[in-house]
Amino acid sequence: MCGIVGYVGPRQAQDVIVEGLRRLEYRGYDSAGVAVVDEAAGLIASDKRAGKLANLEKALGVDGLPAATTGIGHTRWATHGAPNDVNAHPHLGAEARVAVVHNGIIENFAALRTALENEGHRLVSETDTEVAAHLLERAVADGADLTSAMEEVCGRLEGAFTLVAIDSQDPDRVVAARRNSPLVVGMGDGETFLASDVAAFIEHTRDALELGQDQVVTITRDGVEVTTFDGEPSEGLHYVVDWDLSAAEKGGYDWFMRKEIFEQPRAVADSLLGRHTEDGALQLDEVRITEDELRDIDKIIVIACGTSFYAGLVAKYAIEHWTRIPCEVELASEFRYRDPILTRDTLVVAISQSGETADTLMAIRYARSQRAKVLAICNSNGSTIPRESDAVIYTHAGPEIGVASTKGYLTQLVACYLLALYLAQVRGTRFGDEIATIVRELEEMPQHIQHVLDGSDAVYDLARRYVDHRSVLFLGRHAGYPVALEGALKLKELAYIHAEGFAAGELKHGPIALIEEGLPVFCVVPPRGRDQLHAKMLSGIQEVKARGARTLCLAEEDDDAITPYADEIVRLPKVSTLLQPLLAVVPLQLFACELATLLGHDVDQPRNLAKSVTVE
Ligand code: F6R
């Protein structure tokens, strides 16, 4: 989950690389480093520093590294070795002829390291990466060019890696390899870029080439050559990036996260675009699983991590209610280790904003090995998870830079609703006019979300008044229960305080013991309907209030029944129970963002976290 940049072209490599790293810092910020080929001296020049990119920039100062037009850079999320200067990337070979940056984990590095040390190599860091630098340098010293050296070395590595290397004796090329970690090439006019994410080079080009599994790519000013690890010619997948730089910048907000919260009406609208006819029939052409196959499905298992898992929990309510297909939801990291029952009639739905989460990817591979069909719901075009799935529904949230997921989550919910409705349509479990009614309600969601956002000042005021509390609970029922879990996760990861979500009905079975005088408890109140949900939630709220909690209720506009039991009320537009998560989560996102801001935390880059978690 590190960020990687490579560049060859006419500009100053250091500038292009540092700018690229700035856009990739969300991937990890334990350290940052840059290396360039100092052609005049025939050497590698490099600098690297623990901590955020700003530390590296300070160290580079005004003069920076020597002028150079080929280089690589790295921003790290530490796996092997403490986040200090020595373990920061780039790593150099024994003679400092080759420099390497790496994302992922080389699983057999210990054996390789021992072998190198037995041959007299002295490795200075605790990282798994340094072995690759030594092996590559030895291969070029033995006469291989950097491309063949990369092919040969990658054949010996196990695990997940994107490796990018430069050779001081071969100044006009950067060579990279990809296995299980992301890598894209940007093809400019007389210049070529490499990065973990297009955000790093979108300022310069939108022409991109996605690398496949086990491929080596050599970039020069004039273009790109792709080979396999066996040295056979190969090809990447060419595409044009359809978002621009302004989408990746803060646009006047203090945090990317806040900007992304406010982008949610547009993101939801975009995710609905073109997915139904005017009369409300679903058209998900991208689902490359035939209607016959969808009719044969007898079980759905949703797999995901973190916030995406909570989107999956909402999906279960919608899928089972609208399609009557049994649906399980499971943490991707648990799924494949418990011997799940899968057949060719099982549909596994993998939800991932980044499309790179290793736990989810490994679960997908396991599911496919058991012949289950896998459908991905993903926000990142061309990432690994959709590529390794049988089908994909892309969410159209645009780039999500804030580490805490917000618009990614809302658009995942939309994709889940669309999938559930599509299955209901194909299998005939709902009438066409019922589906059309729900689709119309979904189409109204962007304006409802905007309405909730228009009330953000009241939520910020709540954050100010509750800023001193060190513990907050969240209660929900039915589709509101995953919202409570997501509200608690947002607060934990951003404000670093104790926060827990509970199913309101479960409270009396134990957690109610946590309630004490003045404890803030957010209550996601379901809409009043024909079912008992609202009345049951009301009882739960009374129970905590009676024990001294402060009740912060999210309730629909004219819900007067709640008023006597609510210390604070945030009003939500009236919508159906299953769609309410799209609205109810928004004040909780705003609350967490504001509270963390008031506490002086870095909202976009919370401590210990990274945007895409590409290790298991
Ligand atoms: C929380 C958050 C994480 C991610 C999780 C899965 O705000 O962002 O919990 O949801 O790491 O990531 P993706 O969806 O990229 O697979």
XYZ file of C-alpha atoms and ligand atoms in Angstrom:
632
model
C 0.000 0.000 0.000
C 2.853 2.302 -0.727
C 2.831 4.863 -3.524
C 5.314 4.602 -6.372
C 6.298 7.032 -9.126
C 8.734 6.699 -12.022
C 9.607 9.213 -14.727
C 11.649 9.546 -17.934
C 11.397 12.717 -20.015
C 12.662 16.226 -20.566
C 11.617 17.736 -17.209
C 13.447 17.755 -13.883
C 12.719 14.266 -12.591
C 12.800 15.306 -8.943
C 10.008 17.863 -9.430
C 7.748 15.492 -11.344
C 8.321 12.747 -8.790
C 7.763 14.841 -5.668
C 4.565 16.248 -7.202
C 3.420 12.712 -8.037
C 4.205 11.527 -4.503
C 2.097 14.359 -3.103
C -0.918 12.927 -4.940
C -0.098 9.410 -3.744
C 0.576 10.249 -0.123
C -2.837 8.866 0.807
C -1.360 5.405 0.129
C 1.071 5.669 3.015
C 2.984 8.375 4.794
C 5.510 6.618 7.007
C 8.383 7.877 4.854
C 9.140 9.297 1.421
C 12.126 9.137 -0.891
C 13.361 9.928 -4.374
C 16.266 8.719 -6.526
C 17.440 10.087 -9.879
C 20.118 9.152 -12.395
C 22.835 11.802 -12.179
C 24.010 11.307 -15.742
C 26.938 13.730 -15.540
C 28.433 11.878 -12.577
C 27.287 8.420 -13.695
C 25.752 7.857 -10.236
C 22.453 7.480 -8.483
C 21.563 10.517 -6.358
C 18.900 9.971 -3.731
C 17.357 11.208 -0.524
C 14.771 9.658 1.773
C 13.207 10.626 5.087
C 10.952 9.111 7.710
C 7.567 10.787 8.099
C 5.489 12.703 5.641
C 6.575 13.992 2.261
C 7.089 17.431 3.796
C 10.136 16.047 5.659
C 11.688 14.908 2.400
C 10.953 18.234 0.739
C 12.584 20.054 3.633
C 15.658 17.838 3.355
C 15.898 18.376 -0.400
C 15.822 22.121 0.249
C 16.113 24.641 -2.531
C 18.990 22.980 -4.373
C 17.618 19.463 -4.293
C 19.223 16.521 -6.063
C 21.442 17.092 -9.128
C 19.620 17.908 -12.383
C 18.303 14.683 -13.876
C 15.542 13.554 -16.204
C 15.082 9.945 -15.050
C 14.013 8.975 -11.556
C 11.812 7.085 -9.145
C 10.027 7.938 -5.901
C 8.180 6.270 -3.072
C 5.833 7.041 -0.222
C 5.729 4.231 2.329
C 3.255 2.410 4.519
C 5.591 0.289 6.621
C 5.353 -3.513 6.615
C 8.899 -4.849 7.164
C 10.932 -2.631 9.404
C 10.229 0.458 11.457
C 9.271 3.678 9.697
C 12.718 5.336 9.870
C 15.174 6.905 7.408
C 17.121 3.690 6.798
C 14.053 1.620 5.961
C 12.618 4.343 3.730
C 12.765 3.702 -0.022
C 14.550 3.906 -2.475
C 16.981 1.121 -1.591
C 20.307 0.795 -3.341
C 22.379 -2.171 -4.423
C 25.785 -2.935 -2.911
C 27.640 -0.518 -5.221
C 24.802 2.031 -5.321
C 24.485 1.481 -9.060
C 20.813 0.409 -8.973
C 17.996 2.017 -6.965
C 14.677 0.292 -6.271
C 11.290 1.231 -4.845
C 8.743 -1.397 -3.925
C 5.096 -1.779 -2.974
C 3.963 -5.095 -1.474
C 5.673 -7.899 0.389
C 8.429 -10.198 -0.837
C 7.517 -13.302 1.128
C 10.758 -15.208 0.557
C 13.006 -12.257 1.336
C 14.547 -13.859 4.443
C 15.990 -16.791 2.465
C 17.205 -14.446 -0.279
C 18.789 -12.150 2.281
C 20.644 -14.994 3.965
C 21.961 -16.191 0.595
C 23.144 -12.672 -0.285
C 24.806 -12.210 3.102
C 26.577 -15.558 2.706
C 27.985 -14.175 -0.538
C 29.334 -11.155 1.331
C 26.569 -8.608 0.639
C 25.910 -6.158 3.457
C 22.269 -5.171 3.727
C 21.621 -2.118 5.834
C 17.854 -1.970 6.258
C 15.267 -4.279 7.823
C 13.130 -4.217 4.683
C 12.245 -7.003 2.287
C 12.925 -4.589 -0.587
C 16.659 -4.270 -0.225
C 17.241 -7.844 -1.426
C 15.663 -6.908 -4.755
C 18.066 -3.964 -5.120
C 21.063 -6.230 -4.492
C 19.819 -8.953 -6.825
C 19.090 -6.507 -9.631
C 22.419 -4.797 -9.278
C 24.257 -8.105 -9.357
C 22.419 -9.077 -12.557
C 23.284 -5.807 -14.365
C 26.875 -6.009 -13.133
C 26.988 -9.477 -14.727
C 26.020 -7.935 -18.070
C 22.226 -8.103 -18.233
C 20.324 -4.968 -19.200
C 17.921 -3.660 -16.542
C 14.869 -5.195 -18.259
C 16.314 -8.704 -18.426
C 17.637 -8.308 -14.883
C 14.126 -7.431 -13.680
C 12.618 -10.432 -15.497
C 15.199 -12.750 -14.002
C 14.921 -11.408 -10.451
C 11.115 -11.376 -10.441
C 11.163 -15.040 -11.367
C 12.835 -15.646 -7.988
C 10.539 -13.512 -5.854
C 7.431 -14.743 -4.065
C 4.591 -12.620 -2.757
C 3.079 -9.365 -3.912
C 5.146 -6.625 -5.410
C 5.438 -3.712 -7.697
C 9.137 -3.062 -8.160
C 10.531 -0.065 -9.969
C 14.242 0.359 -10.688
C 16.794 2.661 -12.293
C 20.396 1.912 -13.262
C 22.989 4.699 -13.150
C 24.740 3.155 -16.182
C 21.558 3.121 -18.281
C 20.210 6.629 -17.733
C 17.229 6.776 -20.082
C 15.003 4.036 -18.808
C 12.961 3.007 -15.807
C 11.972 -0.629 -15.467
C 9.096 -1.939 -13.375
C 7.450 -5.255 -12.607
C 4.024 -6.053 -11.279
C 2.602 -8.978 -9.340
C -0.517 -8.499 -7.188
C 0.133 -4.806 -6.584
C -1.073 -1.911 -8.710
C 0.955 -0.251 -11.479
C -0.082 2.033 -14.329
C 1.919 3.730 -17.051
C 1.169 7.264 -18.238
C 2.136 7.985 -21.818
C 2.922 11.626 -22.473
C 4.449 13.472 -25.402
C 8.159 12.667 -25.242
C 7.863 11.600 -21.608
C 6.588 8.525 -19.816
C 5.394 7.979 -16.245
C 4.881 5.030 -13.930
C 2.720 5.120 -10.817
C 0.589 3.139 -8.418
C -2.349 5.353 -9.347
C -3.060 7.684 -12.271
C -3.491 10.591 -9.822
C 0.322 10.853 -9.820
C 0.547 11.832 -13.500
C -2.944 13.020 -14.484
C -1.590 16.577 -14.614
C 0.644 15.537 -17.524
C -1.303 12.894 -19.408
C -4.561 10.966 -19.377
C -3.261 8.308 -21.717
C -2.771 5.295 -19.512
C -1.640 1.701 -19.809
C -2.651 -0.772 -17.182
C -0.179 -3.574 -16.514
C -1.289 -7.153 -16.077
C -0.144 -9.799 -13.652
C 3.525 -10.854 -13.860
C 4.511 -8.266 -16.454
C 7.654 -6.196 -16.751
C 7.459 -2.754 -18.309
C 10.348 -0.672 -19.596
C 9.653 3.013 -20.067
C 11.736 5.472 -22.075
C 10.974 8.962 -23.390
C 9.617 7.393 -26.564
C 7.317 4.839 -25.092
C 6.806 1.541 -23.457
C 7.785 -2.066 -23.887
C 5.946 -4.797 -22.004
C 7.257 -8.325 -21.458
C 6.419 -11.277 -19.239
C 8.675 -12.474 -16.436
C 9.874 -15.042 -19.007
C 10.975 -12.273 -21.364
C 8.201 -12.888 -23.912
C 6.657 -9.795 -25.565
C 3.352 -8.870 -23.941
C 0.815 -6.041 -23.833
C -0.854 -3.788 -21.299
C -4.387 -2.490 -21.502
C -4.648 0.997 -22.945
C -7.305 3.396 -21.607
C -8.014 7.086 -21.273
C -8.528 8.412 -17.732
C -11.913 10.119 -17.589
C -11.349 12.422 -14.614
C -9.146 15.455 -14.383
C -6.764 17.032 -11.924
C -9.340 19.305 -10.326
C -11.234 16.173 -9.253
C -8.116 15.148 -7.358
C -7.619 18.470 -5.614
C -9.316 19.966 -2.571
C -11.406 22.608 -4.322
C -11.429 25.067 -1.430
C -12.212 22.577 1.372
C -9.845 22.103 4.301
C -9.823 18.339 3.810
C -10.291 15.998 0.872
C -12.653 14.071 3.102
C -14.935 17.060 3.618
C -14.891 17.785 -0.106
C -15.751 14.164 -0.800
C -18.665 14.237 1.662
C -20.059 17.239 -0.172
C -19.547 15.546 -3.542
C -21.919 12.759 -2.573
C -25.058 14.051 -4.320
C -23.103 14.121 -7.605
C -21.394 10.793 -6.949
C -24.720 9.081 -6.273
C -26.295 10.669 -9.364
C -23.337 9.565 -11.499
C -23.581 6.034 -10.159
C -27.218 5.836 -11.270
C -26.547 7.297 -14.688
C -27.443 5.033 -17.609
C -28.352 2.122 -15.354
C -32.095 2.121 -15.966
C -34.507 2.962 -18.754
C -36.908 5.879 -18.565
C -39.654 3.597 -17.313
C -37.479 2.301 -14.469
C -36.278 -1.056 -15.829
C -32.722 -1.895 -14.779
C -30.097 -2.161 -17.521
C -26.807 -3.364 -16.102
C -25.105 -4.295 -19.374
C -21.767 -4.453 -17.586
C -22.852 -7.495 -15.537
C -21.291 -10.091 -17.776
C -23.091 -12.973 -16.088
C -25.941 -14.259 -18.255
C -29.552 -13.926 -17.118
C -29.823 -17.740 -17.098
C -26.853 -17.954 -14.760
C -28.357 -15.263 -12.524
C -31.605 -17.206 -12.380
C -29.704 -20.308 -11.230
C -27.992 -18.575 -8.306
C -29.071 -20.122 -5.014
C -26.872 -18.193 -2.588
C -25.091 -14.847 -2.455
C -22.057 -14.174 -0.290
C -20.886 -10.594 0.008
C -17.214 -10.208 0.946
C -15.466 -6.946 1.809
C -13.473 -5.128 4.475
C -14.100 -2.107 6.684
C -16.543 0.430 5.355
C -17.155 -1.680 2.248
C -18.184 -4.535 4.560
C -20.776 -2.254 6.137
C -22.099 -1.469 2.653
C -22.358 -5.247 2.252
C -24.436 -5.531 5.435
C -26.938 -3.068 3.978
C -26.897 -5.062 0.722
C -28.039 -8.173 2.603
C -31.245 -6.469 3.721
C -31.986 -5.308 0.167
C -31.005 -8.517 -1.590
C -32.988 -10.839 0.658
C -36.030 -8.558 0.734
C -36.216 -7.908 -3.001
C -34.908 -11.190 -4.421
C -35.511 -13.816 -1.693
C -32.038 -15.234 -2.406
C -30.260 -16.182 0.854
C -27.410 -13.736 1.378
C -24.463 -13.926 3.770
C -22.026 -11.099 4.411
C -18.529 -11.910 5.504
C -15.286 -10.119 6.240
C -12.958 -10.962 3.360
C -10.122 -11.681 5.776
C -12.167 -14.426 7.479
C -13.896 -15.885 4.434
C -11.349 -18.168 2.853
C -9.947 -19.492 6.100
C -13.177 -21.108 7.257
C -13.804 -23.488 4.366
C -16.978 -21.777 3.090
C -19.526 -23.768 1.086
C -19.374 -22.559 -2.501
C -20.779 -24.043 -5.693
C -21.070 -22.867 -9.297
C -24.481 -21.452 -8.310
C -23.030 -19.225 -5.601
C -22.615 -15.572 -6.488
C -19.838 -13.897 -4.529
C -20.159 -10.118 -4.500
C -16.825 -8.460 -3.664
C -17.064 -4.805 -2.655
C -13.945 -2.662 -2.776
C -13.493 1.050 -3.342
C -9.827 0.770 -4.261
C -9.981 -2.555 -6.084
C -6.617 -3.407 -4.513
C -7.450 -4.660 -1.002
C -5.409 -7.832 -0.545
C -7.866 -9.544 1.823
C -10.677 -9.104 -0.678
C -8.507 -10.099 -3.629
C -7.387 -13.316 -1.952
C -10.988 -14.135 -1.035
C -11.994 -13.627 -4.690
C -9.268 -15.945 -5.872
C -10.384 -18.567 -3.420
C -14.040 -18.207 -4.459
C -13.155 -18.564 -8.143
C -10.992 -21.586 -7.423
C -14.147 -23.166 -5.955
C -16.034 -22.314 -9.188
C -18.247 -19.634 -7.648
C -19.005 -16.608 -9.823
C -17.565 -13.348 -8.604
C -19.068 -9.935 -9.229
C -17.028 -6.940 -8.074
C -18.415 -3.587 -6.996
C -15.510 -1.225 -7.391
C -14.591 2.426 -7.801
C -11.215 2.057 -9.476
C -11.254 1.394 -13.141
C -8.688 -1.129 -14.227
C -7.679 -2.175 -10.708
C -6.914 -5.766 -9.804
C -10.198 -6.810 -8.161
C -12.498 -6.078 -11.123
C -9.950 -7.561 -13.485
C -9.918 -10.815 -11.570
C -13.711 -11.011 -11.228
C -16.254 -12.465 -13.654
C -18.222 -9.228 -13.722
C -18.098 -5.733 -12.329
C -20.390 -2.869 -11.442
C -18.298 0.264 -11.266
C -19.329 2.926 -8.808
C -18.737 6.368 -10.243
C -17.595 8.200 -7.126
C -14.511 9.697 -8.826
C -11.159 9.611 -7.057
C -11.441 9.199 -3.292
C -8.317 10.666 -1.711
C -9.310 11.021 1.954
C -8.262 7.811 3.648
C -11.659 7.419 5.336
C -14.199 6.295 2.783
C -17.295 8.479 2.322
C -18.506 8.923 -1.241
C -17.033 5.511 -1.975
C -19.421 4.046 0.605
C -22.526 5.846 -0.647
C -21.892 4.799 -4.221
C -21.292 1.214 -3.073
C -24.742 1.307 -1.489
C -26.187 2.510 -4.791
C -24.456 -0.295 -6.680
C -25.778 -2.846 -4.157
C -29.344 -1.560 -4.539
C -29.010 -1.677 -8.337
C -27.676 -5.215 -8.220
C -30.469 -6.373 -5.903
C -33.111 -4.766 -8.112
C -31.548 -6.214 -11.239
C -31.636 -9.696 -9.726
C -35.255 -9.127 -8.717
C -36.063 -8.089 -12.289
C -34.269 -11.031 -13.907
C -35.760 -13.569 -11.504
C -39.210 -11.980 -11.428
C -39.374 -11.683 -7.650
C -40.661 -8.090 -7.878
C -43.118 -6.605 -10.369
C -41.779 -4.112 -12.876
C -43.764 -1.246 -11.362
C -42.412 -2.008 -7.873
C -38.867 -1.861 -9.246
C -39.643 1.362 -11.102
C -40.947 2.940 -7.884
C -37.730 2.115 -6.037
C -35.629 3.351 -8.955
C -37.560 6.652 -8.873
C -36.840 6.914 -5.146
C -33.151 6.259 -5.804
C -33.180 9.039 -8.412
C -34.457 11.431 -5.734
C -31.609 10.574 -3.379
C -29.063 13.137 -4.639
C -31.421 15.979 -3.736
C -32.198 14.416 -0.338
C -28.469 14.012 0.390
C -27.983 17.653 -0.590
C -30.721 18.581 1.872
C -28.887 16.740 4.674
C -25.638 18.462 3.682
C -27.374 21.830 3.793
C -27.836 21.165 7.514
C -24.129 20.558 8.107
C -23.743 23.589 10.418
C -26.042 22.011 12.987
C -23.937 18.825 12.922
C -20.723 20.836 13.292
C -22.314 22.530 16.288
C -22.973 19.092 17.810
C -19.318 18.199 17.253
C -18.254 21.357 19.086
C -20.531 20.590 22.015
C -19.450 16.949 22.329
C -15.762 17.393 21.536
C -14.628 16.531 25.065
C -16.277 13.118 25.216
C -13.917 10.137 24.986
C -16.577 7.559 24.178
C -19.573 7.598 21.822
C -22.051 4.810 21.064
C -24.162 4.307 17.942
C -27.444 2.385 17.821
C -29.411 1.222 14.808
C -31.919 -1.428 13.761
C -32.417 -3.219 10.455
C -30.653 -1.229 7.692
C -29.809 1.372 10.328
C -27.612 -1.113 12.182
C -24.795 -1.088 9.569
C -25.092 2.713 9.589
C -24.407 2.662 13.334
C -21.343 0.479 12.712
C -20.099 2.812 9.992
C -20.676 5.893 12.171
C -18.567 4.303 14.913
C -15.799 3.319 12.480
C -15.603 6.877 11.123
C -15.212 8.262 14.623
C -12.607 5.679 15.652
C -10.411 6.151 12.624
C -10.581 9.951 12.529
C -10.993 11.097 16.137
C -9.168 8.165 17.792
C -11.804 7.841 20.509
C -13.772 4.868 21.742
C -16.791 4.405 19.503
C -19.003 1.356 19.097
C -22.025 0.527 17.009
C -24.724 -1.849 18.242
C -27.949 -3.347 16.993
C -30.408 -1.492 19.214
C -32.217 -4.697 20.185
C -28.996 -6.297 21.334
C -28.148 -3.519 23.748
C -30.053 -5.017 26.655
C -28.075 -8.253 26.264
C -24.918 -6.683 27.619
C -23.675 -3.415 26.135
C -26.232 -1.402 28.100
C -23.804 -1.747 31.007
C -21.627 0.811 29.203
C -24.242 3.525 29.543
C -23.421 6.156 32.103
C -24.446 9.711 32.838
C -23.870 12.027 29.883
C -22.577 9.370 27.424
C -23.447 10.493 23.883
C -25.453 7.842 21.994
C -26.285 8.376 18.332
C -29.574 6.675 17.461
C -30.435 5.956 13.828
C -34.231 6.017 13.983
C -35.948 4.028 11.212
C -38.769 5.650 9.253
C -42.256 5.060 10.651
C -43.795 2.279 8.587
C -46.127 -0.616 8.859
C -43.538 -2.715 10.656
C -42.586 -2.546 14.315
C -39.104 -1.164 13.703
C -39.786 2.394 14.721
C -41.599 1.436 17.933
C -38.852 -0.999 18.914
C -36.164 1.598 18.281
C -38.076 4.044 20.425
C -37.986 1.563 23.324
C -34.224 1.180 22.911
C -33.771 4.952 23.023
C -35.888 5.191 26.163
C -33.783 2.486 27.796
C -30.517 4.381 27.307
C -32.032 7.736 28.152
C -33.404 6.346 31.407
C -29.830 5.444 32.347
C -28.516 8.947 31.807
C -27.241 8.812 28.190
C -27.477 11.857 25.932
C -29.498 10.733 22.911
C -28.497 12.206 19.542
C -31.243 11.044 17.195
C -31.221 10.912 13.402
C -34.924 10.852 12.607
C -37.190 11.628 9.680
C -38.686 15.072 9.307
C -42.079 14.797 10.985
C -41.227 12.093 13.496
C -42.751 13.757 16.578
C -42.800 10.531 18.578
C -39.046 10.783 19.027
C -39.044 14.344 20.367
C -39.564 13.607 24.089
C -36.660 11.145 24.149
C -34.138 13.017 22.028
C -31.613 15.395 23.557
C -30.566 16.385 20.040
C -32.302 15.728 16.728
C -30.850 15.756 13.234
C -33.721 15.604 10.756
C -33.613 13.397 7.657
C -35.882 13.553 4.593
C -38.632 10.895 4.487
C -37.525 7.850 2.507
C -38.081 4.105 2.713
C -36.308 2.041 5.383
C -34.011 0.208 2.980
C -32.742 3.410 1.360
C -32.363 5.397 4.588
C -28.661 4.467 5.037
C -27.869 6.740 2.071
C -29.016 9.687 4.172
C -28.454 8.644 7.771
C -24.728 8.072 7.361
C -24.078 11.600 6.079
C -24.426 13.466 9.434
C -22.231 10.790 11.019
C -19.510 11.420 8.407
C -19.783 15.179 8.997
C -19.662 14.706 12.771
C -16.510 12.554 12.637
C -14.789 14.913 10.180
C -15.561 17.971 12.285
C -14.715 16.368 15.620
C -11.348 15.181 14.295
C -10.679 18.668 12.927
C -11.475 20.209 16.304
C -9.131 17.728 17.977
C -6.370 18.831 15.611
C -6.019 15.491 13.819
C -5.009 15.001 10.209
C -8.394 14.036 8.785
C -7.141 12.967 5.358
C -4.319 10.854 6.681
C -5.298 9.365 10.034
C -2.537 7.743 12.019
C -1.569 4.137 11.190
C -3.917 3.942 8.185
C -3.465 3.725 4.442
C -5.976 4.144 1.673
C -5.538 0.802 0.033
C -4.425 -2.087 2.131
C -2.496 -4.297 -0.253
C -1.167 -6.721 2.347
C -3.106 -9.456 4.134
C -12.752 3.182 6.343
C -12.075 2.653 5.175
C -11.638 1.235 5.182
C -11.909 0.591 3.817
C -11.364 -0.838 3.771
C -11.678 -1.514 2.458
O -13.094 4.527 6.169
O -11.864 3.352 4.221
O -12.264 0.515 6.208
O -13.290 0.592 3.589
O -9.976 -0.816 3.966
O -11.129 -0.822 1.389
P -11.622 -1.063 -0.086
O -13.053 -0.653 -0.171
O -10.736 -0.202 -0.928
O -11.459 -2.521 -0.370
